[in-house]
Amino acid sequence: MELAQCTSRLLCAAKLSHREARRLTNPKRTVSKQKKTALELEARVGSSRRTLVAVNAKASGGAAESDTSTAVVTGKPESWRFQVSQGYPMPFGATARDGGVNFAIYSANAVSAVLCLISLSDLQDNKVTEQISLDPLINKTGDVWHVFLKGDFKDMLYGYKFDGDFSPEEGHFYDSSRILLDPYAKAVISRGEFGALGPDGNCWPQMACMVPSFDDEFDWEGDLPLKYPQRDLIIYEMHVRGFTRHESSRTKFPGTYLGVVEKLDHLKELGINCIELMPCHEFNELEYFSYNSVLGDHKVNFWGYSTVNYFSPMIRYSSRGMHNCGHDAINEFKLLIREAHKRGIEVVMDVVFNHTAEGNENGPILSFRGVDNSVFYMLAPKGEFYNYSGCGNTFNCNNPVVRQFIVDSLRYWVTEMHVDGFRFDLASIMTRGSSLWDAINVYGKPIEGDLLTTGSPLSSPPLIDMISTDPILRGVKLIAEAWDTGGLYQVGTFPHWGIWSEWNGKYRDTVRQFIKGTDAFSGAFAECLCGSSNLYQGGGRKPWNSINFVCAHDGFTLVDLVTYNDKHNLANGEDNNDGENHNNSWNCGQEGEFVSRSVKKLRKRQMRNFFLSLMVSQGVPMIYMGDEYGHTKGGNNNTYCHDNHLNYFQWDKKEESSSDFFRFCCLMTKFRHECESLGLNEFPTAERLQWHGHAPGMPDWSETSRFVAFTLLRCILMRHELEPRLTR
């Protein structure tokens, strides 16, 4: 019998899918390769284990050479501690139901899957408690692997092993020795304490996923969304750990979700009604762990813009750490949301869907890469990773599977965790065309010719469309950081569906230029005060689509903006080569903190000018944590790696300034909330707006103008007058 006929009959008898049959007979897609001197074809079929071997032969010097692909079909999965059955393909993740737990995970290109159950004690010893092999004939529907278990899951975690091609040039990184995180896991467990190394000093100890429980209940005490109109918001960008980690916070649980709860009244006093939390998805702060000889400590990933899992809250921001396998950490995050809502404060999450912690081809295999790399990442034809994020990989956002995953994650945080919206880091990546690896374009239709280049900006990105039209998500706050590191800059042009707002980077740059005294910026500054109508009115948007800010986590703080002309990043250990070089800052005549009394006086006035500009501008003001008391980072504009005083809110300093700048900030936010002419739903027109110069009704738009004043109907606003710049 000819080899092809024999192989065909064997595959038919085994009832393998077309995808699996093609994988077995394609010599370029092998799980293992063995050179043999003769043709062999063997099938061993047993009641509990069946092994399939398909041989592809080619002539080689008169002898036959074969590549052998092996797929293992395990039969009905068995377990000595759990009752095992077929399971259900939906929903994805681990779901408590019918007296047990259903496990379902997508992987289109794997040839075998194993569910690994790991006790909390075995996790610390890097052991697997039990493995359950999934039968593709029983436990697979389409491209979804699934199984249902009944039994005692106390202190039990889980993960997966997948086998398939390890062929980076084809986009596959399957390795059956690695335990992978479920992308839909609701909590990820590895280490319990922030910054603490794993066993044997391991920065990447084995991680595992929380198993849900029927006892997972939280008393929301009737909590409901506040649903503030966006135009009424004053946003406060906050880092959870940094907010209360400093000893002067005197909180019971510093650096945690509970620590933030203890200090919410400070935000209420400041007039804040919306917190924007820097990343709280699970990430590994030890990702950059290395000794920093400059400060004598260790560098860490403090900011958290390197996501490991998009459903799990950051476990080490919880006072309970790994206790109760992550269930307590989830409840602490919920407590933060509930208590913020009680005080009239909404909570928006900063989410990072542009890349993951797995980096480039040399990065760790944690989850997405081992589950189905060619689906989750944007790849070039030879398997190279596109790097529009500047962090080694680019999430394949507009792939049909990936965009559904993103929507599912966002829905979870809204419905289960009660968050009020999202700020999307490097959101322009979400508008780029997906990798065409599977010969399917971004809308899921077959390709006819080369119609779209991977990574091309799309005018109607499917992911943005899904989020914008979703019945749950379209009603929450959606804020885009409308650029990426690949050169795509969309401030004013981000696809918006009428509901997306943008971090207005042009507002920041213009306000900084005018207030430091750069020529020819008075007119542009006036446009900023009016809500940047030049950017948003033509696209049919409103003033509140502009998130106005002068300072944020990356860049100078407010006091550093008036203290330093140049960045001072030596503490980062990169010879001052990192961070932005063009900061549009002015030190008011002398560099650094130790200066004359006149320079200090001018700096305080400049800080008031900046804060006043935010509060009287149409649009939504955002202030950065610590700016309300003048927090300094010593001129460091890129403190991503510091778990120390540079990033800690210093409550003792805030008390020192309570009668000065902090009081001014409180009065200005109060003024904004009470003045109905601020936070307009429409751009101001000549009927209610009048500009002035040094004389009423005579504005000065000349290049040398340093003076802008205006009145709005029913509310006369303070004028901006800048003192002459001191000699440098």
Coordinates of N, CA, C and O in Angstrom, one line a residue, residues 254-376:
P254 N 0.2 49.9 54.7 CA 0.8 50.8 53.7 C 1.1 50.1 52.4 O 1.5 49.0 52.3
G255 N 0.9 50.9 51.3 CA 1.2 50.3 49.9 C 0.2 49.4 49.4 O 0.5 48.6 48.4
T256 N -1.0 49.3 49.9 CA -2.0 48.3 49.5 C -3.3 49.0 49.1 O -3.5 50.2 49.3
Y257 N -4.2 48.2 48.6 CA -5.6 48.7 48.3 C -6.2 49.2 49.6 O -6.9 50.3 49.5
L258 N -6.0 48.6 50.7 CA -6.6 49.0 52.0 C -6.0 50.3 52.4 O -6.6 51.2 53.0
G259 N -4.7 50.5 52.1 CA -4.0 51.8 52.4 C -4.7 52.9 51.7 O -4.8 54.0 52.3
V260 N -5.0 52.7 50.4 CA -5.7 53.8 49.7 C -7.0 54.1 50.3 O -7.4 55.3 50.4
V261 N -7.8 53.1 50.7 CA -9.1 53.3 51.4 C -8.9 54.2 52.6 O -9.7 55.1 52.8
E262 N -7.8 54.0 53.4 CA -7.6 54.8 54.5 C -7.4 56.3 54.2 O -7.6 57.2 55.1
K263 N -7.0 56.6 53.0 CA -6.6 58.0 52.6 C -7.6 58.6 51.6 O -7.3 59.6 51.0
L264 N -8.7 57.9 51.4 CA -9.7 58.5 50.4 C -10.2 59.9 50.8 O -10.5 60.7 50.0
D265 N -10.2 60.1 52.1 CA -10.8 61.4 52.5 C -9.9 62.6 52.1 O -10.3 63.7 52.0
H266 N -8.6 62.3 51.9 CA -7.7 63.3 51.4 C -8.1 63.7 50.0 O -8.1 64.9 49.7
L267 N -8.5 62.8 49.2 CA -8.9 63.1 47.8 C -10.3 63.8 47.9 O -10.5 64.7 47.0
K268 N -11.1 63.5 48.8 CA -12.4 64.2 48.9 C -12.1 65.6 49.3 O -12.8 66.6 48.7
E269 N -11.2 65.9 50.2 CA -10.9 67.3 50.6 C -10.3 68.0 49.4 O -10.6 69.2 49.2
L270 N -9.5 67.4 48.6 CA -8.9 68.0 47.4 C -9.9 68.3 46.3 O -9.6 69.0 45.3
G271 N -11.1 67.7 46.4 CA -12.1 68.0 45.3 C -12.1 67.0 44.2 O -12.7 67.2 43.1
I272 N -11.4 65.8 44.4 CA -11.3 64.8 43.4 C -12.6 63.9 43.4 O -13.1 63.5 44.4
N273 N -13.1 63.7 42.2 CA -14.2 62.8 42.0 C -14.0 61.6 41.1 O -14.9 60.9 40.7
C274 N -12.7 61.5 40.7 CA -12.4 60.3 39.8 C -10.9 60.0 40.0 O -10.0 60.9 39.8
I275 N -10.6 58.7 40.4 CA -9.2 58.2 40.5 C -8.9 57.5 39.2 O -9.7 56.7 38.7
E276 N -7.7 57.8 38.7 CA -7.2 56.9 37.6 C -6.0 56.1 38.1 O -5.0 56.6 38.4
L277 N -6.3 54.8 38.4 CA -5.3 53.9 38.9 C -4.3 53.5 37.9 O -4.7 53.0 36.9
M278 N -3.0 53.7 38.2 CA -2.0 53.2 37.3 C -2.1 51.6 37.4 O -2.8 51.1 38.3
P279 N -1.5 50.9 36.5 CA -1.8 49.5 36.3 C -2.0 48.7 37.6 O -1.1 48.6 38.4
C280 N -3.1 48.0 37.6 CA -3.4 47.1 38.8 C -3.7 45.7 38.3 O -4.1 44.8 39.1
H281 N -3.5 45.4 37.0 CA -3.5 44.0 36.5 C -2.2 43.4 37.1 O -1.2 44.0 37.4
E282 N -2.3 42.0 37.2 CA -1.1 41.3 37.7 C 0.1 41.6 36.8 O 0.1 41.4 35.6
F283 N 1.2 42.0 37.4 CA 2.5 42.1 36.7 C 3.6 41.7 37.6 O 3.4 41.4 38.8
N284 N 4.8 41.5 37.1 CA 5.9 41.1 37.9 C 6.9 42.2 38.2 O 7.6 42.7 37.3
E285 N 6.8 42.8 39.4 CA 7.7 43.9 39.7 C 9.2 43.6 39.7 O 10.0 44.5 39.6
L286 N 9.5 42.3 39.7 CA 10.9 41.8 39.6 C 11.4 41.7 38.2 O 12.5 41.2 38.0
E287 N 10.6 42.1 37.2 CA 11.0 41.9 35.8 C 12.3 42.6 35.5 O 13.2 42.1 34.8
Y288 N 12.6 43.8 36.1 CA 13.8 44.5 35.9 C 14.8 44.4 37.0 O 15.8 45.2 37.1
F289 N 14.6 43.4 37.9 CA 15.3 43.4 39.2 C 16.9 43.3 38.9 O 17.4 42.4 38.3
S290 N 17.5 44.3 39.4 CA 19.0 44.4 39.3 C 19.5 45.4 40.3 O 18.8 46.3 40.7
Y291 N 20.8 45.2 40.7 CA 21.3 46.1 41.7 C 21.6 47.5 41.0 O 22.1 47.6 39.9
N292 N 21.2 48.5 41.7 CA 21.4 49.9 41.3 C 22.5 50.5 42.1 O 22.3 50.9 43.3
S293 N 23.7 50.6 41.6 CA 24.8 51.1 42.3 C 24.7 52.6 42.7 O 25.3 53.1 43.6
V294 N 23.9 53.3 42.0 CA 23.7 54.8 42.2 C 23.1 55.0 43.6 O 23.5 55.8 44.4
L295 N 21.9 54.3 43.8 CA 21.2 54.5 45.1 C 21.5 53.4 46.1 O 21.0 53.5 47.2
G296 N 22.2 52.3 45.6 CA 22.4 51.2 46.6 C 21.3 50.3 46.9 O 21.2 49.6 47.9
D297 N 20.2 50.4 46.0 CA 19.1 49.5 46.1 C 18.9 48.7 44.8 O 19.9 48.6 44.1
H298 N 17.7 48.2 44.6 CA 17.5 47.4 43.4 C 16.4 48.0 42.6 O 15.4 48.5 43.1
K299 N 16.6 47.9 41.3 CA 15.6 48.4 40.3 C 14.5 47.4 40.2 O 14.7 46.2 40.2
V300 N 13.3 47.9 40.1 CA 12.1 47.0 39.9 C 11.2 47.7 38.9 O 11.4 48.8 38.5
N301 N 10.2 46.9 38.5 CA 9.2 47.5 37.6 C 8.1 48.1 38.5 O 7.1 47.4 38.9
F302 N 8.3 49.3 38.9 CA 7.4 49.9 39.9 C 6.0 50.3 39.3 O 5.0 50.2 39.9
W303 N 6.1 50.9 38.1 CA 4.9 51.4 37.5 C 3.9 50.3 37.1 O 2.7 50.5 37.2
G304 N 4.4 49.2 36.6 CA 3.5 48.1 36.3 C 3.0 48.0 34.9 O 2.1 47.3 34.6
Y305 N 3.7 48.7 33.9 CA 3.2 48.7 32.5 C 3.8 47.4 31.8 O 4.5 47.6 30.8
S306 N 3.5 46.3 32.3 CA 4.0 45.0 31.7 C 3.2 43.9 32.2 O 3.5 43.1 33.1
T307 N 2.0 43.7 31.6 CA 0.9 42.9 32.2 C 1.3 41.4 32.0 O 1.7 40.9 30.9
V308 N 1.0 40.6 33.1 CA 1.0 39.2 33.0 C -0.3 38.6 32.8 O -0.5 37.6 32.0
N309 N -1.4 39.1 33.4 CA -2.7 38.6 33.2 C -3.7 39.8 33.3 O -3.6 40.7 34.2
Y310 N -4.7 39.8 32.5 CA -5.6 40.9 32.3 C -6.9 40.8 33.1 O -7.8 41.6 33.1
F311 N -7.1 39.7 33.9 CA -8.3 39.5 34.7 C -7.9 39.6 36.2 O -8.8 39.9 37.0
S312 N -6.7 39.3 36.5 CA -6.3 39.2 37.9 C -5.9 40.6 38.4 O -5.1 41.3 37.8
P313 N -6.3 41.0 39.6 CA -5.8 42.2 40.2 C -4.4 41.9 40.7 O -4.0 40.8 40.9
M314 N -3.6 43.0 40.8 CA -2.2 42.8 41.3 C -2.3 42.3 42.8 O -2.7 43.0 43.7
I315 N -1.8 41.0 42.9 CA -2.0 40.3 44.2 C -1.1 41.0 45.3 O -1.5 41.1 46.4
R316 N 0.1 41.5 44.9 CA 1.0 42.0 45.9 C 0.6 43.5 46.3 O 1.4 44.1 47.0
Y317 N -0.5 44.0 45.8 CA -1.0 45.3 46.3 C -2.1 45.0 47.4 O -2.7 45.9 47.9
S318 N -2.3 43.7 47.7 CA -3.2 43.3 48.7 C -2.5 43.1 50.0 O -1.4 42.6 50.1
S319 N -3.1 43.5 51.1 CA -2.5 43.2 52.4 C -2.5 41.7 52.8 O -1.7 41.3 53.6
R320 N -3.3 41.0 52.0 CA -3.4 39.5 52.3 C -2.5 38.7 51.4 O -2.4 37.5 51.6
G321 N -2.0 39.3 50.4 CA -1.1 38.6 49.5 C -1.7 37.4 48.9 O -2.8 37.4 48.3
M322 N -1.0 36.2 49.0 CA -1.5 35.0 48.4 C -2.6 34.3 49.3 O -3.1 33.2 48.9
H323 N -2.9 34.8 50.4 CA -3.8 34.2 51.4 C -5.1 33.8 50.7 O -5.7 34.6 49.9
N324 N -5.6 32.7 51.0 CA -6.9 32.2 50.4 C -6.8 32.2 48.9 O -7.8 32.4 48.1
C325 N -5.6 31.9 48.4 CA -5.4 31.7 46.9 C -5.8 32.8 46.0 O -6.2 32.6 44.9
G326 N -5.8 34.0 46.6 CA -6.1 35.2 45.8 C -7.5 35.7 46.0 O -7.8 36.8 45.5
H327 N -8.4 34.9 46.6 CA -9.7 35.4 46.8 C -9.8 36.7 47.6 O -10.6 37.6 47.3
D328 N -9.0 36.7 48.6 CA -9.0 37.9 49.5 C -8.5 39.2 48.8 O -9.0 40.3 49.0
A329 N -7.5 39.0 47.9 CA -7.0 40.1 47.1 C -8.1 40.7 46.2 O -8.2 41.9 46.1
I330 N -8.9 39.8 45.6 CA -10.0 40.3 44.8 C -11.0 41.1 45.6 O -11.4 42.2 45.2
N331 N -11.3 40.6 46.8 CA -12.2 41.3 47.7 C -11.7 42.7 48.2 O -12.4 43.6 48.4
E332 N -10.3 42.7 48.4 CA -9.7 44.0 48.8 C -9.9 45.1 47.7 O -10.1 46.2 47.9
F333 N -9.7 44.6 46.4 CA -9.8 45.6 45.3 C -11.3 46.0 45.3 O -11.6 47.2 45.1
K334 N -12.2 45.1 45.4 CA -13.6 45.5 45.4 C -14.0 46.4 46.5 O -14.7 47.4 46.4
L335 N -13.3 46.2 47.7 CA -13.5 47.1 48.8 C -13.1 48.5 48.5 O -13.8 49.5 48.8
L336 N -12.0 48.7 47.8 CA -11.5 50.0 47.4 C -12.5 50.7 46.5 O -12.8 51.8 46.7
I337 N -13.1 49.9 45.5 CA -14.0 50.5 44.6 C -15.3 50.9 45.4 O -15.8 52.1 45.2
R338 N -15.8 50.1 46.3 CA -17.0 50.4 47.0 C -16.8 51.6 47.9 O -17.7 52.5 48.0
E339 N -15.7 51.7 48.6 CA -15.5 52.8 49.5 C -15.2 54.1 48.8 O -15.6 55.2 49.2
A340 N -14.6 54.0 47.6 CA -14.5 55.2 46.8 C -15.8 55.7 46.3 O -16.1 56.9 46.4
H341 N -16.7 54.8 45.9 CA -18.0 55.2 45.5 C -18.8 55.8 46.6 O -19.6 56.8 46.4
K342 N -18.6 55.3 47.8 CA -19.3 55.9 49.0 C -19.0 57.4 49.1 O -19.8 58.2 49.6
R343 N -17.7 57.7 48.8 CA -17.3 59.1 48.9 C -17.5 59.9 47.6 O -17.0 61.0 47.5
G344 N -18.2 59.4 46.7 CA -18.5 60.1 45.5 C -17.3 60.1 44.5 O -17.2 61.1 43.7
I345 N -16.5 59.1 44.6 CA -15.3 59.1 43.7 C -15.4 57.9 42.8 O -15.5 56.7 43.2
E346 N -15.3 58.1 41.5 CA -15.3 57.1 40.5 C -13.9 56.5 40.4 O -12.9 57.2 40.8
V347 N -13.7 55.3 39.8 CA -12.4 54.7 39.7 C -12.2 54.2 38.2 O -13.0 53.4 37.7
V348 N -11.2 54.8 37.6 CA -10.9 54.4 36.2 C -9.5 53.6 36.3 O -8.6 54.0 37.0
M349 N -9.4 52.5 35.5 CA -8.2 51.7 35.5 C -7.4 52.0 34.3 O -7.9 52.2 33.2
D350 N -6.1 52.1 34.5 CA -5.1 52.2 33.4 C -4.8 50.8 32.9 O -4.2 50.0 33.7
V351 N -5.1 50.5 31.7 CA -4.9 49.1 31.2 C -3.9 49.1 30.0 O -3.9 50.1 29.2
V352 N -3.2 48.0 29.9 CA -2.1 48.0 29.0 C -2.3 46.8 28.0 O -1.8 45.7 28.2
F353 N -3.1 47.0 27.0 CA -3.4 46.0 26.0 C -2.5 46.1 24.8 O -2.8 45.5 23.8
N354 N -1.4 46.9 24.9 CA -0.6 47.1 23.7 C 0.5 46.0 23.7 O 1.1 45.7 22.6
H355 N 0.9 45.5 24.8 CA 2.0 44.5 24.9 C 1.8 43.7 26.2 O 1.0 44.1 27.1
T356 N 2.6 42.6 26.4 CA 2.6 41.9 27.6 C 4.0 41.7 28.2 O 5.0 42.1 27.5
A357 N 4.1 41.1 29.3 CA 5.4 40.9 30.0 C 6.2 39.8 29.3 O 7.4 39.6 29.7
E358 N 5.7 39.2 28.3 CA 6.5 38.1 27.6 C 7.6 38.6 26.7 O 8.4 37.8 26.2
G359 N 7.6 39.9 26.4 CA 8.7 40.5 25.6 C 8.9 39.9 24.3 O 7.9 39.4 23.6
N360 N 10.1 40.0 23.7 CA 10.3 39.5 22.4 C 10.6 38.0 22.4 O 10.3 37.3 23.4
E361 N 11.3 37.5 21.3 CA 11.5 36.0 21.2 C 12.4 35.5 22.3 O 12.4 34.3 22.6
N362 N 13.1 36.4 23.0 CA 14.0 35.9 24.1 C 13.3 36.0 25.5 O 13.9 35.8 26.5
G363 N 12.1 36.5 25.5 CA 11.4 36.7 26.7 C 10.8 35.4 27.3 O 10.9 34.3 26.7
P364 N 10.3 35.4 28.5 CA 9.7 34.3 29.2 C 8.4 33.8 28.5 O 7.7 34.5 27.9
I365 N 8.2 32.5 28.6 CA 6.9 31.9 28.1 C 6.0 31.7 29.4 O 6.2 30.8 30.2
L366 N 5.1 32.6 29.5 CA 4.3 32.6 30.7 C 2.8 32.2 30.5 O 2.2 31.5 31.3
S367 N 2.3 32.6 29.4 CA 0.8 32.4 29.1 C 0.5 32.5 27.6 O 0.5 31.5 27.0
F368 N 0.3 33.7 27.1 CA -0.1 33.9 25.7 C 0.8 33.2 24.7 O 0.4 32.6 23.8
R369 N 2.1 33.4 24.9 CA 3.1 32.8 24.0 C 3.0 31.3 23.9 O 3.1 30.7 22.9
G370 N 2.8 30.6 25.1 CA 2.7 29.2 25.1 C 1.4 28.6 24.7 O 1.3 27.5 24.3
V371 N 0.3 29.5 24.9 CA -1.0 29.0 24.5 C -1.2 29.1 23.0 O -1.7 28.1 22.4
D372 N -0.9 30.2 22.4 CA -1.1 30.3 21.0 C -0.4 31.6 20.5 O -1.1 32.6 20.3
N373 N 0.9 31.6 20.4 CA 1.7 32.8 20.1 C 1.3 33.5 18.9 O 1.2 34.7 18.8
S374 N 1.0 32.7 17.8 CA 0.7 33.3 16.5 C -0.6 34.0 16.5 O -0.9 34.8 15.5
V375 N -1.5 33.8 17.4 CA -2.8 34.4 17.5 C -2.7 35.7 18.4 O -3.2 36.7 18.0
F376 N -2.0 35.6 19.5 CA -2.0 36.7 20.5 C -1.0 37.8 20.2 O -1.2 38.9 20.7

